[in-house]
Coordinates of C-alpha atoms in Angstrom, one line a residue:
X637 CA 5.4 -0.8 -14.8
X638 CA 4.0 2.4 -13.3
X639 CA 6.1 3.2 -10.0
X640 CA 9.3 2.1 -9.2
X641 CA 10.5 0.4 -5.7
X642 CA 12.9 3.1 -5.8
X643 CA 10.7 5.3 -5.1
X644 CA 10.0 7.4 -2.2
X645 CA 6.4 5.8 -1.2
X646 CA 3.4 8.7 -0.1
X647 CA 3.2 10.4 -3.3
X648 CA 2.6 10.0 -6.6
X649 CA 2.0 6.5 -7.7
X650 CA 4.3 5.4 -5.2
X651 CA 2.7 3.7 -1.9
X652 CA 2.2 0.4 -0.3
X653 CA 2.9 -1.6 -3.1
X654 CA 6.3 -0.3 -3.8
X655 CA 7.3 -1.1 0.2
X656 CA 5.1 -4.9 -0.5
X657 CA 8.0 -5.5 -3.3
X658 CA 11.2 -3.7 -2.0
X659 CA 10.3 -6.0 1.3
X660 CA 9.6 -9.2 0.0
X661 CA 12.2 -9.0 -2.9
X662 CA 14.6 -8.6 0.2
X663 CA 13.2 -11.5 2.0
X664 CA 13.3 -13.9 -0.9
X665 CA 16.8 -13.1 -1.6
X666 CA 17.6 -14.0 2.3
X667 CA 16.1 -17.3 1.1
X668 CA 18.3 -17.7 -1.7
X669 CA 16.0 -16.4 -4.5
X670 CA 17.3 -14.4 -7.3
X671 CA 14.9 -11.5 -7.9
X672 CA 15.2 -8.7 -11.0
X673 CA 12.5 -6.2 -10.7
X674 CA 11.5 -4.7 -14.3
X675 CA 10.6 -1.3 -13.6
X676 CA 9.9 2.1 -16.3
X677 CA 13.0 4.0 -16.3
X678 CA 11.6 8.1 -15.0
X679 CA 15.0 9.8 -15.8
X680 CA 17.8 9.6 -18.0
X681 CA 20.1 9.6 -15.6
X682 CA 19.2 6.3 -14.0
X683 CA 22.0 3.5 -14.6
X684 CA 20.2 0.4 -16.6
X685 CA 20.6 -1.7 -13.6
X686 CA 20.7 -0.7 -9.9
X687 CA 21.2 -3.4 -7.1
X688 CA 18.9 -3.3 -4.2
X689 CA 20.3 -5.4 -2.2
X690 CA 22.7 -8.5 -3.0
X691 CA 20.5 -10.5 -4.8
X692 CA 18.0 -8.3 -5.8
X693 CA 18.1 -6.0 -9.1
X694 CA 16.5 -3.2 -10.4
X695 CA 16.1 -2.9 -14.2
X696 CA 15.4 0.5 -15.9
X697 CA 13.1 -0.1 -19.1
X698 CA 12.9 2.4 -22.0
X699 CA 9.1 3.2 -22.9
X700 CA 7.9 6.3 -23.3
X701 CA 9.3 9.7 -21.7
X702 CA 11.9 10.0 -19.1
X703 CA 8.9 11.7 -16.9
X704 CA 6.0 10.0 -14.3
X705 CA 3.1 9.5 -16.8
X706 CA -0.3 9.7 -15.2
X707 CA -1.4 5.9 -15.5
X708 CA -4.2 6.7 -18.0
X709 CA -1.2 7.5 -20.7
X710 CA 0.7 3.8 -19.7
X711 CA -1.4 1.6 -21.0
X712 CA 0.1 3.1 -24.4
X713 CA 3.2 2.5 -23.3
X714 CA 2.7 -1.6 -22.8
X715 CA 4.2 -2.5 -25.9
X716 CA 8.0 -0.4 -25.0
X717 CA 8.0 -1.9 -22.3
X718 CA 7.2 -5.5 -23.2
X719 CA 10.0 -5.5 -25.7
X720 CA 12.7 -3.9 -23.3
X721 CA 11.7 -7.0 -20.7
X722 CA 11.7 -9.5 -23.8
X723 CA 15.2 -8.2 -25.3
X724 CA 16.7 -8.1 -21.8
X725 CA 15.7 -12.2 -21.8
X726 CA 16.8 -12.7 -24.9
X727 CA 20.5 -11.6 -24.0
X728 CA 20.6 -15.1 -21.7
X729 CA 20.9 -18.9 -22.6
X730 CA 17.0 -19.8 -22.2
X731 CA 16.1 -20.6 -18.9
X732 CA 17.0 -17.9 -17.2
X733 CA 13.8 -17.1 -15.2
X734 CA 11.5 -19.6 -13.6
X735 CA 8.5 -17.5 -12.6
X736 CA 7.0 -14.2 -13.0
X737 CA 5.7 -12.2 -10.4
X738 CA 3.5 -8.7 -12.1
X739 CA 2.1 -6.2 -10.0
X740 CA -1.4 -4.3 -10.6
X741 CA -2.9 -5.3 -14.1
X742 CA -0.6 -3.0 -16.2
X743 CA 2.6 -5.1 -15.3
X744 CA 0.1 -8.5 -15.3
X745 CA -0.7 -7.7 -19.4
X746 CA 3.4 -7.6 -19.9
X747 CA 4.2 -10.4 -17.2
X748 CA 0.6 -12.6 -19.5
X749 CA 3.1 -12.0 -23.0
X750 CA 6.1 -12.7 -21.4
X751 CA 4.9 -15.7 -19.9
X752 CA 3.8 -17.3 -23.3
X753 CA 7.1 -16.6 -24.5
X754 CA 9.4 -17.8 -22.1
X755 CA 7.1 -21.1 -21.1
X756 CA 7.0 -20.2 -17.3
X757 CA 4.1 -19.5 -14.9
X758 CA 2.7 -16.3 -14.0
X759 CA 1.9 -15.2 -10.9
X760 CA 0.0 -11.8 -10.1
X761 CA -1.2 -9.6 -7.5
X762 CA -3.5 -6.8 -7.9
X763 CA -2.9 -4.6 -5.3
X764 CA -6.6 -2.7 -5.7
X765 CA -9.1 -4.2 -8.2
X766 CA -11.2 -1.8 -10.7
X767 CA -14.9 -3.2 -9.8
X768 CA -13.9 -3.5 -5.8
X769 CA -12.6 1.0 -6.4
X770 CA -15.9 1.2 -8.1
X771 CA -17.8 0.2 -5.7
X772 CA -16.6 1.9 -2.6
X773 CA -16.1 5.2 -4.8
X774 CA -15.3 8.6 -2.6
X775 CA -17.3 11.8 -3.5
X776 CA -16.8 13.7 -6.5
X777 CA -14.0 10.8 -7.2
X778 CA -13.6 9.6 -10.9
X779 CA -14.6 5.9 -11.4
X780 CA -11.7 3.5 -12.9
X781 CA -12.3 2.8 -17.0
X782 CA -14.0 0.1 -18.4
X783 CA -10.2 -0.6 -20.7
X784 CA -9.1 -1.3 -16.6
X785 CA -12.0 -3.8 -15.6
X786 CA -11.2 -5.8 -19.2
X787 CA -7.4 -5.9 -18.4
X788 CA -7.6 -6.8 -15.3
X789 CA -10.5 -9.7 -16.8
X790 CA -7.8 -10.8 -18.7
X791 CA -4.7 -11.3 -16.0
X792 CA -7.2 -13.4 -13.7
X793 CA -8.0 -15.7 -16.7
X794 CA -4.3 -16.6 -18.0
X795 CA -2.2 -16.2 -14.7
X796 CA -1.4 -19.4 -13.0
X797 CA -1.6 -18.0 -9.6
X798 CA -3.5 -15.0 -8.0
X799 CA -2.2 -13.8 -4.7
X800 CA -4.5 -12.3 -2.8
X801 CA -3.5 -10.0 0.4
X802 CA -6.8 -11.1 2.8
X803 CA -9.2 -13.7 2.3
X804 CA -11.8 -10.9 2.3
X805 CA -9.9 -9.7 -1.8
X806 CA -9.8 -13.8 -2.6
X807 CA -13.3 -13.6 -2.0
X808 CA -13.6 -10.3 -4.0
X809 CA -11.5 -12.2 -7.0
X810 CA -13.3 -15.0 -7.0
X811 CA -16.9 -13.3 -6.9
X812 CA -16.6 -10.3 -8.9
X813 CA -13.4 -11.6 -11.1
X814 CA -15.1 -15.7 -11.4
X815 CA -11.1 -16.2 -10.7
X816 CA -11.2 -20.4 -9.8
X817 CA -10.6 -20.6 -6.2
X818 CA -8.2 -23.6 -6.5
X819 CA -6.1 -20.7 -8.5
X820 CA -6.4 -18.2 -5.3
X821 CA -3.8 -17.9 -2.4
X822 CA -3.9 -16.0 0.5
X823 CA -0.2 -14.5 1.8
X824 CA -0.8 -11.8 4.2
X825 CA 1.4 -8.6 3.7
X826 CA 3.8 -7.7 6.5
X827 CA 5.5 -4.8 8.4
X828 CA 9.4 -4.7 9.0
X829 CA 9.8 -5.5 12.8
X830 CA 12.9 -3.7 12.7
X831 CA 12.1 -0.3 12.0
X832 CA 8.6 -0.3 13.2
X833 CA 8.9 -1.3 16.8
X834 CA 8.2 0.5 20.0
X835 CA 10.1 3.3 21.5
X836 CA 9.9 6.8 23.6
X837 CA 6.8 8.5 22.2
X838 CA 8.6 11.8 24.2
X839 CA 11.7 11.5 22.2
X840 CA 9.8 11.1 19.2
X841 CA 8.0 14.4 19.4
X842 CA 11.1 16.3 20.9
X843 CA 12.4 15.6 17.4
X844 CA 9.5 16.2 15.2
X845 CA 9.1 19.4 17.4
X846 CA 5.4 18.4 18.8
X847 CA 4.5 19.5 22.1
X848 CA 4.7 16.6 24.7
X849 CA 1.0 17.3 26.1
X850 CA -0.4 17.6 22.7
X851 CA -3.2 15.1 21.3
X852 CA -1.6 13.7 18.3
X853 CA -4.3 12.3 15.1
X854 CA -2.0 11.1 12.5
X855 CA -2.0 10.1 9.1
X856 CA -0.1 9.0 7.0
X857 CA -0.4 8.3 2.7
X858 CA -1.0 9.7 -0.5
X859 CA -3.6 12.7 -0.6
X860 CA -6.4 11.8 -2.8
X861 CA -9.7 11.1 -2.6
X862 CA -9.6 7.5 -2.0
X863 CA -7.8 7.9 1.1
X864 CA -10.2 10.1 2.6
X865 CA -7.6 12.2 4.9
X866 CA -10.5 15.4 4.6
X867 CA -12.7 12.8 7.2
X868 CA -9.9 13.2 9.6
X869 CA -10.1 16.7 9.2
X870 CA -14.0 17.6 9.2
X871 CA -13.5 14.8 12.5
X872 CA -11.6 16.8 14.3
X873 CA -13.7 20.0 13.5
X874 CA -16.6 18.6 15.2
X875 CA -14.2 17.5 17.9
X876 CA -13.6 21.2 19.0
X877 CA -17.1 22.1 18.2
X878 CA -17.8 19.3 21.0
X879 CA -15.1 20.5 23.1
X880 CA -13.8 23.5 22.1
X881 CA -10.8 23.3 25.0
X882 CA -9.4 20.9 23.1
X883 CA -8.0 23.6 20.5
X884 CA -5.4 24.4 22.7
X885 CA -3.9 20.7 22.4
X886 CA -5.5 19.6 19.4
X887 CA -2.8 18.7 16.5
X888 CA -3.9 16.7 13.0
X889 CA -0.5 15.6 11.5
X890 CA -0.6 14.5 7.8
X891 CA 2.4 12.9 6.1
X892 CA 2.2 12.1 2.4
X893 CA 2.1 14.0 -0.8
X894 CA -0.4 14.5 -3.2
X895 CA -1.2 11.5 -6.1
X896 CA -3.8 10.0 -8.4
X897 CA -6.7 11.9 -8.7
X898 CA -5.4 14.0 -5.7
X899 CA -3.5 16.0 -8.3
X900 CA -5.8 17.7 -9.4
X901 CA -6.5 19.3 -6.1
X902 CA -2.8 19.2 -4.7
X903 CA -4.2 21.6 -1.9
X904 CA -7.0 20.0 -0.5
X905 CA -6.1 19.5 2.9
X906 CA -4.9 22.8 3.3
X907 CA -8.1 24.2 1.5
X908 CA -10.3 22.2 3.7
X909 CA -8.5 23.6 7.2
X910 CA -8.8 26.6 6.0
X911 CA -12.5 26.0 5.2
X912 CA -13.1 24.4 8.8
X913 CA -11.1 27.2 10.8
X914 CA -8.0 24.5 11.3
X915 CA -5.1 26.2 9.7
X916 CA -3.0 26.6 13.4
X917 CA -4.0 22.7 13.8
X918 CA -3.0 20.8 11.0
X919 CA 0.5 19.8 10.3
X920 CA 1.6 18.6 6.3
X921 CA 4.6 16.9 6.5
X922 CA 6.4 15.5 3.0
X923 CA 7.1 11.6 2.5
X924 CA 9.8 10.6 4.5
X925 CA 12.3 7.5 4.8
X926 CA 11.1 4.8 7.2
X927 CA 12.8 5.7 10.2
X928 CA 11.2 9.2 10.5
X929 CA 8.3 7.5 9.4
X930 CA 8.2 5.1 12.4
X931 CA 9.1 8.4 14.7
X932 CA 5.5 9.9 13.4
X933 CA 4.0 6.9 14.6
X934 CA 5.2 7.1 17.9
X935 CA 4.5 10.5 18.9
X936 CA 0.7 10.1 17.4
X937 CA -2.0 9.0 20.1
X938 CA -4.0 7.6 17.3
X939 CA -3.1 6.9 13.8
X940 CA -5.9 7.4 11.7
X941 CA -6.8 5.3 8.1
X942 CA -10.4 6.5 7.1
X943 CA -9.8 5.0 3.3
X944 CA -12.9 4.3 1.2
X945 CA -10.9 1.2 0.1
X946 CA -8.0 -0.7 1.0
X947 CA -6.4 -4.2 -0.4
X948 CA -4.6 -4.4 3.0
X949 CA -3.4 -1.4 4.8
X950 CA 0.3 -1.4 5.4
X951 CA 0.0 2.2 7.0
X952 CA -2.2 0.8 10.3
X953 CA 0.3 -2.3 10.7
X954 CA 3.5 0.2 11.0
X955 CA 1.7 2.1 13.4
X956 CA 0.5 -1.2 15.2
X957 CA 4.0 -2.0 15.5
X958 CA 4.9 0.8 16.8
X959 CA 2.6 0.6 19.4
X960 CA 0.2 3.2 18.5
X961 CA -3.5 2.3 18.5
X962 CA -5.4 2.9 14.6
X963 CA -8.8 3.9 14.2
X964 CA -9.7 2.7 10.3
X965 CA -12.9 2.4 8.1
X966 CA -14.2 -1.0 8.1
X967 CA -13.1 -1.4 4.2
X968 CA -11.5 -4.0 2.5
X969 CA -7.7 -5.0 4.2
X970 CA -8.3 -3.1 7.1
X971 CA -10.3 -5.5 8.5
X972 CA -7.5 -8.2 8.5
X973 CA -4.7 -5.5 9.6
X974 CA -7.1 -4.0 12.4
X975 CA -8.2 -6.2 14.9
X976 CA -11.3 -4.4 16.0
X977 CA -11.5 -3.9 19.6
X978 CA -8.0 -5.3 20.4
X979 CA -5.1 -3.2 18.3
X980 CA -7.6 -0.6 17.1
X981 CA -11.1 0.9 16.5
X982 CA -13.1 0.2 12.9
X983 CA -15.7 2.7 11.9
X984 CA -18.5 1.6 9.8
X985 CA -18.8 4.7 7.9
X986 CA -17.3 8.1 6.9
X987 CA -19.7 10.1 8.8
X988 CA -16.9 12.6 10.3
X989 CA -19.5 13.0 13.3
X990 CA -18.8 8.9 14.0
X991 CA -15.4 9.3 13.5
X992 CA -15.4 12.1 15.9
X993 CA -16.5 9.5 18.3
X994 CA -14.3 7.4 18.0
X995 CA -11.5 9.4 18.2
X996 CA -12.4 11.5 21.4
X997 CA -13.4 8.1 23.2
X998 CA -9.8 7.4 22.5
X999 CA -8.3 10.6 23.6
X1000 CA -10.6 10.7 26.8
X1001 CA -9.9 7.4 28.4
X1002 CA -5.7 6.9 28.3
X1003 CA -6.0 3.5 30.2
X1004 CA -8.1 2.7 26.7
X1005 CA -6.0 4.0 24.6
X1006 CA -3.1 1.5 26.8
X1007 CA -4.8 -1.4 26.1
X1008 CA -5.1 -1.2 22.9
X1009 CA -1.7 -0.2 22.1
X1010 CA -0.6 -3.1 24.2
X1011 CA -3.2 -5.5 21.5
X1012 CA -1.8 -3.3 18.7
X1013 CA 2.4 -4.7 19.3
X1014 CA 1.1 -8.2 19.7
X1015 CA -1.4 -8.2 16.8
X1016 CA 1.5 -6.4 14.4
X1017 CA 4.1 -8.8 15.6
X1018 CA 2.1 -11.9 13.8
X1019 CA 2.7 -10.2 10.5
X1020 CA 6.8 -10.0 9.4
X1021 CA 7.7 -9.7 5.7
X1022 CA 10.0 -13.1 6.7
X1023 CA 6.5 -14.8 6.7
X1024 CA 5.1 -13.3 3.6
X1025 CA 8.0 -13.9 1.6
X1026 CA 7.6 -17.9 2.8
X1027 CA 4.4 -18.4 1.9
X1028 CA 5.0 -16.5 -1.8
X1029 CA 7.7 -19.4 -2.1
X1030 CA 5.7 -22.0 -1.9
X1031 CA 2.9 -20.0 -4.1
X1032 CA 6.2 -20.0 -6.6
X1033 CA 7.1 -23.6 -6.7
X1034 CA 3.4 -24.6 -6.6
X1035 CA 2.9 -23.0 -9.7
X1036 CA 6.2 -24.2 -10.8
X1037 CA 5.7 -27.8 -10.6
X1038 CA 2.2 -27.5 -12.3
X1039 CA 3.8 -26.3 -15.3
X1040 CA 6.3 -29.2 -15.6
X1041 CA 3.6 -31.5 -16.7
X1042 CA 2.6 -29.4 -19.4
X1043 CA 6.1 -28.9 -20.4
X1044 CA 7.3 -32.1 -20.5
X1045 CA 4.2 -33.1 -22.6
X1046 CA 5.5 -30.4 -25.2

């Protein structure tokens, strides 16, 4: 309900979960499933329906302005949009859908009404859980609503399936959420193997205009607080201060756009540079299309994902795939798409002086920074979207043929 797949992900609302559903919606289709993605229509001049990709459709639902709304404003809009999903139903013989699939808790609250009315089960995934942000809550960052945490109450009690991205969030549902475990399944995101992949880290930076004996941090998402990209930043200021001939080689590349609570400070990473003495270091690059995207991955030495929280981390699989090591905060996801020691580096904290550390290990010993990259392809090749989208079948026809009792006894 509050971003659309067609969206360019790494700034405003739009992120991982818009590339989780634009892949999996394409790898369900390959396996014969008929997908329509209900989405709030941003602009006037979007067409009611837009196809994806044979098999998969995009539908544009009246409710509210033709703008981006900040989510605080959407729950307002749940009712427009409930009725624009239940009159496009409506225009079918019955039967035309045989599960639902909502997103985050907004799109859960529709998918909970629409499931009552059409007699079909709901599945949900949350994506990032109120109490979990609340919890791990960056500096100075504003805590999610209480209106949230009783939403998001309400999904885990109706739907008939939860899907949770590690078994680190099942555990999170079931504990803080008293979601029944029997109700819980585990389907790992994935990356696409076909666009993230290994190639000439020279060529890469020859067309992103990076100097071929620079050291490369990287990162890549939306600039808020949550994220954490000014960690990178005060890391590599205490880098210099280490070693201050690394200047000369030193660049801190960061690709996303501002979102979220980040808004409200839309130039904090240039702010902080300019507060650290970085300015002629750090590099802000827009969103870009997944191709360029997979180019900044390659020409980075390290990718770096110092998050507060994360439900999985779809940023430090790319650049696994890719073949570039990742240095992440032990949070949430990252655990699962970082294997410590083998693909990457996790950091126990967000002490810049311990992500320092980290980082200059890595740029100091190349034969390292080999190894890992060598764990990093093989750990990233165990995750495709081919495998996710399996796995979300059979979470779809388990909760499928559950519901047939019950409807037959009707």
């Amino acid at each position: 309900m509050h971003t659309s797949p067609l969206d360019q992900p790494g700034t405003g609302d739009a992120g991982g979960m818009n590339v989780y559903i634009v892949e999996t919606a394409k790898r369900l289709a390959d396996l014969g499933v008929e997908v329509e993605i209900f989405t709030r229509q941003t602009s006037r001049d979007l067409p009611p329906i837009v196809q994806l990709v044979p098999g998969v459709s995009v539908r544009h639902v009246t409710a509210g302005p033709y703008e981006e709304l900040d989510r605080s404003d959407l729950p307002g809009q749940m009712c427009a949009f409930l009725s624009g999903v239940l009159r496009t139903e409506a225009i079918y013989e019955p039967g035309r859908y045989d599960v639902i699939h909502s997103h985050y808790w907004l799109s859960g609250q529709v998918g909970w009404l629409a499931k009552e009315r059409w007699g079909v089960p709901l599945v949900h995934t949350m994506h990032t859980m109120a109490k979990v942000k609340n919890l791990l809550l960056a500096e100075g960052d504003r805590p999610e609503p209480p209106a949230r945490v009783f939403g998001e109450e309400q999904v885990v009690d109706v739907a008939d399936r939860l899907v949770a991205n590690t078994a680190a969030e099942a555990e999170e549902l079931i504990s803080l959420y008293a979601a029944p475990p029997a109700r819980v399944s585990v389907v790992n995101p994935g990356v696409n193997l076909q666009v993230f992949q290994p190639a000439s880290k020279g060529a890469a930076r020859h067309r992103l205009g990076l100097s071929q004996d620079a050291h490369v941090l990287l990162f890549v998402g939306r600039i808020q607080p949550l994220k954490a990209p000014d960690v990178l930043l005060r890391a590599a200021a205490k880098m210099i201060a280490d070693d201050p001939s690394l200047r000369d080689r030193l660049v801190v590349a960061c690709v996303g756009g501002p979102s979220g609570n980040g808004l409200a400070r839309p130039s904090l990473l240039t702010d902080v540079a300019a507060e650290l003495g970085l300015t002629d270091l750090v590099h802000l690059a827009p969103p870009c299309p997944q191709p360029e995207l997979a180019d900044w991955y390659r020409a980075a030495d390290v990718t770096v994902v110092p998050s507060h929280n994360e439900s999985f981390g779809l940023v430090a699989l790319e650049s696994q795939a890719c073949g570039t090591p990742v240095v992440a905060a032990s949070v949430g996801g990252l655990r699962t798409a970082v294997e410590d020691g083998v693909s990457g580096l996790l950091v126990d904290s967000h002490d810049p002086a311990e992500w320092a550390t980290a980082l200059s290990g890595l740029l100091d010993r190349p034969a390292w920074r080999g190894f890992l990259a060598e764990g990093a392809i093989r750990h990233a090749a165990a995750f495709g979207w081919q495998a996710t989208a399996g796995r979300l079948v059979e979470v779809y026809t388990g909760a499928m043929s559950q519901l047939l009792p019950v409807a037959a006894a009707r």
